């Protein structure tokens, strides 16, 4: 292990490096795809191959119709169009790609374990371990292995142990490895911008040559002062910590949104006044239906698990509350809806606008819409669901966990927003798509049931404009709610 002060010294050393010519990225998901596309765009001399065991996903990345890419991200299709089949390729030939690569990124999924020790609390590392074994088997010569996935602290040790076992196999070939941690901080919906102009690039490791080889790649488009070196464990922990801090801000503002509704304060005004303190800052203070996405909950759970593992129960309890408030916010919203609709949703039709966990993505993982919709369906409501990018199949997959809930019987997918609103008793705005901000509510009015309710969980509508039309209106964190 190296120490932080040594790493600071390393930052300033000028060492001759082996330059990377071929990169293999294992995992063609929301991180692997966009990240490698941006590397390929900025490093035309490097051949970048993204590989995945999911053949359908690879086919979608290779689809000539760019609307069919598996990940929707503003600006992504343009980059794919320019780089694909030049220095960027997508394939399922994992073994061959690893063999040819100087540097292999591990960018696979790390969801929370469903069964066994640590179920519901820590990441399932089966995909990471399988990558390490595959690299150990297929690599040749010296290979730099980069953790791009978000991982529990000390996972680099597991990867190293597996890779080191290659020295015990029977082949004559000498294989050597360096393991680095290079967590990804992109947010979905702004991924391309985040990758082109990141706040920082974090490289953790104990092999300075390998660290500099990776730094050299980023230097093609990122200023040197934004690239920082740490040891492996600081890097792994920093990623979990950054997500925990961000999620904590959301739970903080969401907890205050409830106080606003009861006291007459307005959460937008409170967030503005608080955020203008330069020590606090204005970003990430938007109250809403709770954070979704595949990572915040998972990464905090990992932090909680790690804390308990080391006997730090108070630390674990502190971070756990961030998740507790998040779940509570979603239940709170659902209860408000039921209460306003006379405590009964049977025979009522409700429009759900937005199913993605945030705007500008087709990702629904941990979307607040799932929990809210499931609860409304359980109350007997019929839902008309619309989203700008999420498909009917994905919504069906997310909702049909219970056998009793069926498409057409309990809910219907609507391609058109105005059609989704027809004949409904209420509408719930869950994702902040721009389209929803422009809805002509006056035009809708004759086509909906009365009394009609709008529930705005993202504060995207102007209460005065709605109230003047005589529509019942509930907005999250709005002190003048009826
Ligand atoms: P994802 O599920 O979209 O993609 C992972 C891909 O890895 C899948 O396509 C899967 O088929 C593939 N895969 C799994 N095991 C494989 C193997 N052995 N060989 C080849 N392919 C394999 O996941 P994601 O959203 O891209 O996230 C990946 C990692 O990045 C996670 O650890 C996540 O926490 C982290 N992360 C995600 C985001 C985000 O915005 N989604 C941002 C930062 C970090
Ligand atoms: C988040 C982090 O922002 C990234 O830095 C990180 O790399 C990533 O997780 C990850 O590790 O996966 P992401 O989940 O894609 O990115 O999107 P965010 O913009 O962070 O939004 C997360 C959730 O919080 C969304 O549901 C969003 O609507 C909600 N949110 C965000 C709020 O409710 N209020 C806010 O002010 C900001």
Coordinates of C-alpha atoms and ligand atoms in Angstrom, one line a residue:
X1 CA 0.0 0.0 0.0
X2 CA 1.2 3.5 -0.6
X3 CA 0.5 6.5 1.5
X4 CA -1.3 9.7 0.5
X5 CA 1.8 11.9 0.9
X6 CA 3.8 9.6 -1.4
X7 CA 1.1 9.9 -4.0
X8 CA 1.3 13.7 -3.8
X9 CA 5.0 13.5 -4.6
X10 CA 4.2 11.0 -7.4
X11 CA 2.0 13.6 -9.0
X12 CA 5.0 15.7 -9.8
X13 CA 7.3 13.1 -11.1
X14 CA 7.9 12.8 -14.8
X15 CA 8.3 9.2 -15.8
X16 CA 8.6 7.5 -19.2
X17 CA 5.5 5.6 -19.8
X18 CA 4.2 2.8 -22.0
X19 CA 1.5 4.4 -24.0
X20 CA -1.8 2.7 -24.3
X21 CA -2.9 1.6 -27.8
X22 CA -5.8 -0.7 -27.2
X23 CA -8.5 -0.5 -24.5
X24 CA -11.0 -3.1 -23.7
X25 CA -14.0 -2.1 -21.6
X26 CA -16.0 -5.0 -20.1
X27 CA -19.6 -3.8 -19.7
X28 CA -21.6 -1.9 -22.3
X29 CA -24.0 -0.2 -20.0
X30 CA -24.9 3.3 -18.9
X31 CA -21.3 3.9 -17.9
X32 CA -19.2 1.7 -20.2
X33 CA -20.9 2.9 -23.4
X34 CA -20.8 6.7 -22.9
X35 CA -17.4 6.7 -21.1
X36 CA -15.7 4.7 -23.9
X37 CA -17.4 6.8 -26.6
X38 CA -15.9 9.9 -25.1
X39 CA -12.4 8.4 -24.7
X40 CA -12.5 7.2 -28.3
X41 CA -13.6 10.6 -29.5
X42 CA -10.8 12.4 -27.7
X43 CA -8.1 9.8 -28.4
X44 CA -8.2 8.9 -32.1
X45 CA -4.9 7.0 -31.8
X46 CA -6.4 4.5 -29.3
X47 CA -8.6 1.6 -30.4
X48 CA -11.4 1.2 -27.9
X49 CA -13.5 -1.9 -27.8
X50 CA -16.6 -2.3 -25.5
X51 CA -17.6 -5.9 -24.8
X52 CA -20.6 -7.4 -23.1
X53 CA -22.0 -10.8 -22.6
X54 CA -25.5 -9.4 -23.3
X55 CA -25.6 -10.0 -27.1
X56 CA -28.8 -8.0 -27.5
X57 CA -27.2 -5.0 -25.9
X58 CA -24.2 -5.2 -28.3
X59 CA -26.5 -5.5 -31.3
X60 CA -28.3 -2.3 -30.1
X61 CA -25.0 -0.5 -29.8
X62 CA -24.2 -1.5 -33.4
X63 CA -27.7 -0.7 -34.7
X64 CA -27.5 1.6 -37.8
X65 CA -30.5 3.4 -36.5
X66 CA -29.1 5.5 -33.7
X67 CA -32.5 5.9 -32.1
X68 CA -32.1 2.2 -31.0
X69 CA -29.0 2.7 -29.0
X70 CA -29.6 1.0 -25.6
X71 CA -28.7 4.1 -23.6
X72 CA -30.4 7.4 -24.3
X73 CA -28.1 10.3 -23.4
X74 CA -28.2 13.8 -25.0
X75 CA -25.2 14.1 -27.4
X76 CA -24.3 10.4 -27.3
X77 CA -25.6 9.3 -30.7
X78 CA -23.6 12.0 -32.4
X79 CA -20.3 10.7 -30.9
X80 CA -21.2 7.1 -31.7
X81 CA -21.9 8.0 -35.3
X82 CA -18.5 9.6 -35.7
X83 CA -16.4 7.1 -33.8
X84 CA -18.1 3.7 -34.3
X85 CA -16.2 1.4 -36.6
X86 CA -13.3 3.8 -36.7
X87 CA -11.6 3.5 -33.3
X88 CA -14.7 2.5 -31.3
X89 CA -16.3 -0.9 -31.6
X90 CA -18.9 -3.0 -29.7
X91 CA -18.6 -6.8 -29.6
X92 CA -19.4 -9.8 -27.5
X93 CA -15.9 -11.3 -28.1
X94 CA -14.8 -10.7 -24.5
X95 CA -11.8 -13.1 -24.5
X96 CA -10.2 -11.8 -27.8
X97 CA -10.7 -8.2 -26.8
X98 CA -9.0 -8.7 -23.4
X99 CA -6.1 -10.6 -25.0
X100 CA -5.3 -7.6 -27.4
X101 CA -5.7 -4.9 -24.8
X102 CA -3.1 -2.9 -22.9
X103 CA -5.7 -1.6 -20.5
X104 CA -9.0 -3.3 -19.4
X105 CA -11.8 -1.3 -17.7
X106 CA -14.2 -3.2 -15.6
X107 CA -17.5 -1.4 -16.0
X108 CA -20.0 -4.1 -15.0
X109 CA -23.1 -3.9 -12.8
X110 CA -22.7 -4.1 -9.0
X111 CA -26.2 -4.3 -7.7
X112 CA -27.1 -5.1 -4.1
X113 CA -27.1 -8.8 -3.1
X114 CA -30.5 -10.5 -3.1
X115 CA -29.6 -13.6 -1.1
X116 CA -27.0 -14.8 1.3
X117 CA -24.7 -13.0 3.7
X118 CA -25.1 -9.2 3.3
X119 CA -28.4 -9.6 1.3
X120 CA -30.1 -6.2 0.9
X121 CA -27.0 -4.5 2.3
X122 CA -23.9 -4.9 0.2
X123 CA -23.0 -5.2 -3.5
X124 CA -23.1 -8.5 -5.3
X125 CA -19.6 -8.8 -6.8
X126 CA -20.2 -11.9 -8.9
X127 CA -19.9 -9.9 -12.1
X128 CA -16.7 -8.2 -11.0
X129 CA -15.2 -11.5 -9.9
X130 CA -16.1 -13.1 -13.2
X131 CA -14.4 -10.2 -15.0
X132 CA -11.2 -10.6 -12.9
X133 CA -11.2 -14.4 -13.7
X134 CA -11.8 -13.7 -17.4
X135 CA -9.0 -11.1 -17.5
X136 CA -6.7 -13.5 -15.6
X137 CA -7.3 -16.2 -18.2
X138 CA -7.3 -14.2 -21.4
X139 CA -4.8 -11.3 -20.9
X140 CA -1.4 -11.5 -22.3
X141 CA 1.8 -9.6 -21.3
X142 CA 1.3 -6.7 -19.0
X143 CA -2.2 -5.5 -18.5
X144 CA -3.5 -2.5 -16.6
X145 CA -6.8 -3.3 -15.0
X146 CA -9.0 -0.4 -14.1
X147 CA -12.0 -0.5 -11.8
X148 CA -14.6 1.8 -13.4
X149 CA -17.6 0.2 -11.6
X150 CA -18.4 1.6 -8.1
X151 CA -17.1 -1.0 -5.6
X152 CA -17.0 -1.6 -1.9
X153 CA -13.7 -0.4 -0.3
X154 CA -11.0 -3.1 -0.6
X155 CA -12.4 -4.7 -3.8
X156 CA -9.1 -4.0 -5.6
X157 CA -7.5 -6.5 -3.2
X158 CA -9.9 -9.2 -4.3
X159 CA -9.2 -8.4 -8.0
X160 CA -5.5 -8.4 -7.4
X161 CA -5.7 -11.8 -5.6
X162 CA -7.5 -13.3 -8.5
X163 CA -5.2 -11.8 -11.1
X164 CA -2.1 -13.0 -9.1
X165 CA -3.4 -16.5 -9.3
X166 CA -2.4 -16.5 -13.0
X167 CA 1.2 -17.0 -11.9
X168 CA 0.2 -20.5 -10.7
X169 CA -1.3 -21.7 -14.0
X170 CA 0.6 -24.0 -16.3
X171 CA 1.1 -21.8 -19.3
X172 CA 4.7 -20.6 -20.1
X173 CA 3.5 -17.1 -20.7
X174 CA 4.3 -14.5 -18.1
X175 CA 1.3 -12.3 -17.3
X176 CA 1.6 -9.2 -15.1
X177 CA -1.1 -6.9 -13.9
X178 CA -1.5 -3.4 -12.3
X179 CA -4.8 -2.6 -10.7
X180 CA -6.2 0.9 -10.6
X181 CA -9.3 2.5 -9.3
X182 CA -10.9 5.1 -11.5
X183 CA -14.4 5.7 -10.3
X184 CA -16.9 7.4 -12.6
X185 CA -18.8 10.5 -11.5
X186 CA -21.0 11.1 -14.5
X187 CA -24.8 11.6 -13.9
X188 CA -27.3 10.2 -16.4
X189 CA -28.9 12.8 -18.6
X190 CA -25.8 14.9 -18.5
X191 CA -23.2 12.1 -19.1
X192 CA -21.5 13.5 -22.2
X193 CA -21.0 16.9 -20.7
X194 CA -19.8 15.3 -17.4
X195 CA -17.3 13.2 -19.3
X196 CA -16.1 16.0 -21.5
X197 CA -15.7 18.5 -18.6
X198 CA -15.5 16.6 -15.4
X199 CA -15.0 18.3 -12.0
X200 CA -12.2 15.9 -11.4
X201 CA -10.8 12.6 -12.6
X202 CA -9.7 10.3 -9.7
X203 CA -7.0 7.7 -10.1
X204 CA -6.2 5.4 -7.2
X205 CA -3.4 3.0 -7.3
X206 CA 0.0 1.9 -6.1
X207 CA 1.8 1.6 -9.4
X208 CA 2.9 5.0 -10.6
X209 CA 3.6 3.9 -14.2
X210 CA 0.2 2.5 -14.6
X211 CA -1.4 5.6 -13.0
X212 CA 0.5 7.8 -15.3
X213 CA -0.6 5.7 -18.4
X214 CA -4.2 6.3 -17.4
X215 CA -3.6 9.9 -16.7
X216 CA -2.0 10.3 -20.2
X217 CA -5.3 9.2 -21.7
X218 CA -7.3 11.8 -19.8
X219 CA -4.8 14.5 -20.5
X220 CA -5.9 14.5 -24.1
X221 CA -8.9 16.6 -23.1
X222 CA -8.8 17.3 -19.4
X223 CA -6.6 19.9 -17.7
X224 CA -3.9 18.3 -15.5
X225 CA -5.0 20.1 -12.3
X226 CA -8.3 18.2 -12.5
X227 CA -6.6 14.8 -12.4
X228 CA -5.9 13.6 -8.9
X229 CA -3.9 10.6 -7.6
X230 CA -4.7 8.8 -4.4
X231 CA -4.1 5.3 -3.0
X232 CA -6.6 2.6 -4.0
X233 CA -8.7 2.7 -0.8
X234 CA -9.1 6.5 -0.8
X235 CA -10.3 6.3 -4.4
X236 CA -12.8 3.5 -3.7
X237 CA -14.1 5.3 -0.6
X238 CA -14.3 8.7 -2.3
X239 CA -16.8 7.4 -4.9
X240 CA -19.1 6.0 -2.2
X241 CA -18.7 9.2 -0.2
X242 CA -19.5 11.5 -3.1
X243 CA -22.7 9.7 -3.8
X244 CA -23.6 9.6 -0.1
X245 CA -23.1 13.4 0.2
X246 CA -25.2 14.1 -2.9
X247 CA -28.0 11.8 -1.7
X248 CA -27.9 13.3 1.8
X249 CA -28.5 16.8 0.3
X250 CA -31.6 15.5 -1.4
X251 CA -32.9 13.8 1.8
X252 CA -32.2 17.0 3.7
X253 CA -34.2 19.2 1.4
X254 CA -37.0 16.6 1.0
X255 CA -37.4 16.4 4.8
X256 CA -37.8 20.2 4.9
X257 CA -40.4 20.0 2.1
X258 CA -42.8 18.3 4.5
X259 CA -42.3 21.1 7.1
X260 CA -43.0 23.7 4.4
X261 CA -46.3 22.1 3.5
X262 CA -47.5 22.3 7.1
X263 CA -46.2 25.7 8.0
X264 CA -46.9 27.8 4.9
X265 CA -43.2 28.1 3.9
X266 CA -42.2 27.4 0.3
X267 CA -39.4 24.9 -0.3
X268 CA -38.2 26.7 -3.4
X269 CA -37.7 29.9 -1.4
X270 CA -36.0 28.0 1.5
X271 CA -33.7 26.1 -0.9
X272 CA -32.8 29.4 -2.6
X273 CA -32.1 31.2 0.6
X274 CA -30.0 28.3 2.0
X275 CA -28.2 27.7 -1.2
X276 CA -27.1 31.3 -1.6
X277 CA -24.7 30.7 1.3
X278 CA -21.5 30.0 -0.7
X279 CA -20.4 27.4 1.9
X280 CA -23.6 25.4 1.2
X281 CA -24.0 26.1 -2.6
X282 CA -27.2 26.0 -4.7
X283 CA -26.8 22.7 -6.5
X284 CA -28.6 19.5 -5.6
X285 CA -31.2 21.3 -3.4
X286 CA -34.3 20.5 -5.5
X287 CA -37.0 18.8 -3.5
X288 CA -38.8 16.0 -5.3
X289 CA -40.2 12.5 -5.0
X290 CA -37.0 11.1 -3.7
X291 CA -33.8 10.1 -5.4
X292 CA -33.9 7.2 -7.8
X293 CA -31.2 5.8 -10.1
X294 CA -29.2 2.6 -9.7
X295 CA -26.5 4.0 -7.5
X296 CA -27.4 6.4 -4.6
X297 CA -29.2 3.8 -2.5
X298 CA -26.8 1.0 -3.4
X299 CA -23.7 3.0 -2.6
X300 CA -25.1 4.3 0.7
X301 CA -26.0 0.8 1.6
X302 CA -22.4 -0.2 0.9
X303 CA -21.2 2.6 3.1
X304 CA -23.5 1.5 5.9
X305 CA -22.4 -2.1 5.6
X306 CA -18.8 -1.1 5.6
X307 CA -19.3 1.0 8.7
X308 CA -21.1 -1.9 10.6
X309 CA -18.3 -4.3 9.5
X310 CA -15.8 -2.1 11.2
X311 CA -18.0 -1.7 14.3
X312 CA -18.9 1.9 13.5
X313 CA -22.6 1.6 14.3
X314 CA -23.2 5.3 14.8
X315 CA -21.7 6.1 11.4
X316 CA -23.9 3.4 9.9
X317 CA -27.0 4.8 11.5
X318 CA -26.1 8.3 10.3
X319 CA -26.0 7.3 6.6
X320 CA -28.9 4.9 6.9
X321 CA -31.3 7.8 7.7
X322 CA -30.6 9.3 4.2
X323 CA -32.3 6.2 2.7
X324 CA -35.1 6.1 5.3
X325 CA -36.1 9.7 4.5
X326 CA -36.0 8.9 0.8
X327 CA -38.5 5.9 1.1
X328 CA -40.7 8.0 3.4
X329 CA -40.9 10.8 0.9
X330 CA -42.4 8.4 -1.7
X331 CA -44.9 7.0 0.7
X332 CA -45.8 10.4 1.9
X333 CA -46.6 11.6 -1.6
X334 CA -48.8 8.5 -2.3
X335 CA -50.7 9.0 1.0
X336 CA -51.3 12.7 0.1
X337 CA -52.8 11.6 -3.2
X338 CA -55.1 9.1 -1.6
X339 CA -56.3 11.6 1.0
X340 CA -57.0 14.3 -1.5
X341 CA -59.0 11.9 -3.7
X342 CA -61.5 11.2 -0.8
X343 CA -59.5 8.3 0.6
X344 CA -60.6 6.1 -2.3
X345 CA -58.9 5.3 -5.6
X346 CA -61.1 2.4 -6.8
X347 CA -62.7 3.2 -10.1
X348 CA -60.5 6.3 -10.5
X349 CA -58.2 6.9 -13.5
X350 CA -54.9 8.6 -12.8
X351 CA -52.4 9.9 -15.4
X352 CA -48.7 9.3 -14.5
X353 CA -46.5 11.7 -16.3
X354 CA -42.9 10.4 -16.3
X355 CA -41.5 7.0 -15.4
X356 CA -37.7 7.6 -15.7
X357 CA -35.9 8.4 -12.5
X358 CA -35.0 11.8 -13.9
X359 CA -35.3 13.7 -17.2
X360 CA -33.1 13.0 -20.2
X361 CA -32.6 9.3 -19.5
X362 CA -34.5 6.1 -20.4
X363 CA -33.3 4.5 -17.1
X364 CA -35.9 3.5 -14.6
X365 CA -33.8 1.8 -12.0
X366 CA -35.1 2.8 -8.5
X367 CA -37.3 5.4 -10.1
X368 CA -39.7 6.9 -7.5
X369 CA -42.4 6.3 -10.1
X370 CA -42.2 2.5 -9.5
X371 CA -43.1 2.7 -5.8
X372 CA -45.7 5.4 -6.3
X373 CA -47.4 3.6 -9.1
X374 CA -47.4 0.2 -7.3
X375 CA -49.1 1.8 -4.3
X376 CA -51.7 3.5 -6.4
X377 CA -52.4 0.3 -8.3
X378 CA -52.8 -1.5 -4.9
X379 CA -55.4 1.1 -4.0
X380 CA -57.4 0.1 -7.1
X381 CA -56.6 3.0 -9.3
X382 CA -56.3 2.6 -13.1
X383 CA -53.1 4.3 -14.4
X384 CA -52.4 5.9 -17.8
X385 CA -48.6 6.1 -18.0
X386 CA -46.6 8.3 -20.2
X387 CA -42.9 8.9 -20.5
X388 CA -40.7 10.6 -23.1
X389 CA -38.1 7.8 -23.4
X390 CA -39.1 4.8 -21.3
X391 CA -40.8 2.0 -23.3
X392 CA -43.9 0.1 -22.5
X393 CA -41.9 -3.1 -22.1
X394 CA -39.7 -1.6 -19.4
X395 CA -42.7 -0.2 -17.5
X396 CA -44.3 -3.6 -17.7
X397 CA -41.2 -5.2 -16.4
X398 CA -41.0 -2.7 -13.5
X399 CA -44.6 -2.9 -12.5
X400 CA -45.6 -6.5 -13.0
X401 CA -43.7 -8.0 -10.0
X402 CA -47.1 -8.8 -8.5
X403 CA -49.1 -11.4 -10.5
X404 CA -52.3 -9.4 -10.0
X405 CA -51.1 -6.3 -11.8
X406 CA -51.6 -6.6 -15.5
X407 CA -51.3 -4.2 -18.4
X408 CA -54.6 -3.1 -19.9
X409 CA -56.4 -4.5 -16.9
X410 CA -54.8 -2.1 -14.4
X411 CA -52.8 0.3 -16.5
X412 CA -52.2 1.5 -20.0
X413 CA -49.2 2.9 -21.8
X414 CA -49.9 6.2 -23.6
X415 CA -47.7 7.6 -26.4
X416 CA -49.4 11.0 -26.3
X417 CA -49.5 13.2 -23.2
X418 CA -52.9 14.6 -24.0
X419 CA -54.4 11.2 -24.6
X420 CA -52.9 10.1 -21.2
X421 CA -54.9 12.9 -19.5
X422 CA -58.2 12.1 -21.1
X423 CA -61.0 11.0 -18.7
X424 CA -58.7 11.1 -15.7
X425 CA -59.5 12.2 -12.1
X426 CA -56.0 13.3 -11.4
X427 CA -52.5 13.6 -12.8
X428 CA -49.2 13.0 -11.0
X429 CA -46.1 14.6 -12.4
X430 CA -43.2 12.4 -11.5
X431 CA -40.4 13.1 -14.0
X432 CA -39.4 16.7 -14.9
X433 CA -39.5 16.2 -18.7
X434 CA -39.6 19.6 -20.5
X435 CA -42.7 18.5 -22.4
X436 CA -44.7 18.4 -19.2
X437 CA -43.8 22.0 -18.4
X438 CA -45.6 23.1 -21.6
X439 CA -48.9 21.3 -21.2
X440 CA -51.9 23.5 -22.0
X441 CA -54.1 22.8 -19.0
X442 CA -56.9 25.0 -20.3
X443 CA -57.2 22.7 -23.3
X444 CA -57.2 19.6 -21.0
X445 CA -59.9 20.9 -18.7
X446 CA -63.0 19.9 -20.7
X447 CA -61.7 16.4 -21.2
X448 CA -61.0 15.4 -17.6
X449 CA -63.3 14.4 -14.7
X450 CA -64.3 16.9 -12.0
X451 CA -63.1 17.6 -9.5
X452 CA -59.7 17.3 -11.1
X453 CA -56.4 17.2 -9.2
X454 CA -52.8 18.0 -10.3
X455 CA -50.1 16.6 -8.1
X456 CA -46.8 18.2 -9.0
X457 CA -44.0 16.3 -7.2
X458 CA -41.2 18.1 -9.1
X459 CA -42.4 21.7 -8.7
X460 CA -42.4 22.3 -12.5
X461 CA -45.7 24.1 -12.7
X462 CA -46.5 27.6 -11.6
X463 CA -49.3 27.3 -8.9
X464 CA -50.9 30.6 -9.8
X465 CA -51.4 29.6 -13.5
X466 CA -53.1 26.4 -12.4
X467 CA -55.2 27.7 -9.6
X468 CA -56.6 30.5 -11.8
X469 CA -58.1 27.7 -13.9
X470 CA -60.0 26.4 -10.9
X471 CA -58.0 23.1 -10.9
X472 CA -57.2 21.5 -7.5
X473 CA -53.4 21.6 -7.1
X474 CA -50.9 20.0 -4.8
X475 CA -47.3 20.8 -5.1
X476 CA -44.5 19.3 -3.1
X477 CA -43.1 21.6 -0.5
X478 CA -45.7 24.4 -1.3
X479 CA -46.9 26.1 1.8
X480 CA -50.2 27.2 0.2
X481 CA -51.4 23.7 -0.7
X482 CA -55.1 23.3 0.2
Ligands
LIG1 P1 -25.4 -1.6 -16.5 O1 -26.2 -2.7 -15.8 O2 -26.1 -0.6 -17.4 O3 -24.2 -2.2 -17.4 C1 -23.4 -3.3 -17.0 C2 -23.1 -4.2 -18.1 O4 -22.1 -5.2 -17.7 C3 -24.4 -5.0 -18.5 O5 -24.7 -4.8 -19.9 C4 -23.9 -6.5 -18.3 O6 -24.4 -7.4 -19.3 C5 -22.4 -6.4 -18.4 N1 -21.7 -7.5 -17.8 C6 -21.9 -8.0 -16.6 N2 -21.0 -9.0 -16.3 C7 -20.2 -9.1 -17.4 C8 -19.1 -10.0 -17.8 N3 -18.6 -10.9 -17.0 N4 -18.6 -9.8 -19.1 C9 -19.1 -8.9 -19.9 N5 -20.1 -8.1 -19.6 C10 -20.7 -8.2 -18.4 O7 -24.6 -0.8 -15.3 P2 -24.1 0.7 -15.3 O8 -25.2 1.6 -15.0 O9 -23.3 1.0 -16.5 O10 -23.1 0.7 -14.0 C11 -21.9 0.0 -14.1 C12 -21.1 0.4 -12.8 O11 -20.8 1.8 -12.9 C13 -21.8 0.1 -11.5 O12 -20.9 -0.3 -10.6 C14 -22.4 1.5 -11.1 O13 -22.5 1.6 -9.7 C15 -21.3 2.4 -11.7 N6 -21.8 3.8 -12.0 C16 -22.9 3.9 -12.7 C17 -23.3 5.2 -13.1 C18 -24.6 5.4 -13.8 O14 -25.0 6.6 -14.0 N7 -25.4 4.4 -14.2 C19 -22.5 6.3 -12.8 C20 -21.3 6.1 -12.1 C21 -20.9 4.8 -11.7
LIG2 C1 -25.6 10.2 -9.5 C2 -24.5 11.2 -9.2 O1 -25.0 12.6 -9.5 C3 -23.3 11.0 -10.1 O2 -22.2 11.8 -9.8 C4 -22.8 9.5 -9.9 O3 -21.7 9.2 -10.8 C5 -24.0 8.6 -10.2 O4 -25.1 8.9 -9.4 C6 -23.7 7.2 -10.0 O5 -22.7 6.8 -9.3 O6 -24.5 6.4 -10.5 P1 -27.5 10.0 -11.3 O7 -28.1 9.0 -10.3 O8 -27.3 9.5 -12.7 O9 -26.0 10.4 -10.8 O10 -28.4 11.3 -11.4 P2 -28.5 12.5 -10.4 O11 -28.6 13.8 -11.2 O12 -27.5 12.5 -9.3 O13 -30.0 12.3 -9.8 C7 -30.2 11.2 -8.9 C8 -31.6 11.3 -8.3 O14 -31.7 12.5 -7.4 C9 -32.7 11.6 -9.4 O15 -33.8 10.8 -9.1 C10 -33.0 13.0 -9.3 O16 -34.2 13.4 -9.8 C11 -32.8 13.3 -7.8 N1 -32.4 14.7 -7.5 C12 -31.3 15.2 -8.0 C13 -33.3 15.5 -6.7 O17 -34.4 15.0 -6.3 N2 -33.0 16.7 -6.4 C14 -31.8 17.3 -6.8 O18 -31.5 18.5 -6.5 C15 -30.9 16.5 -7.6

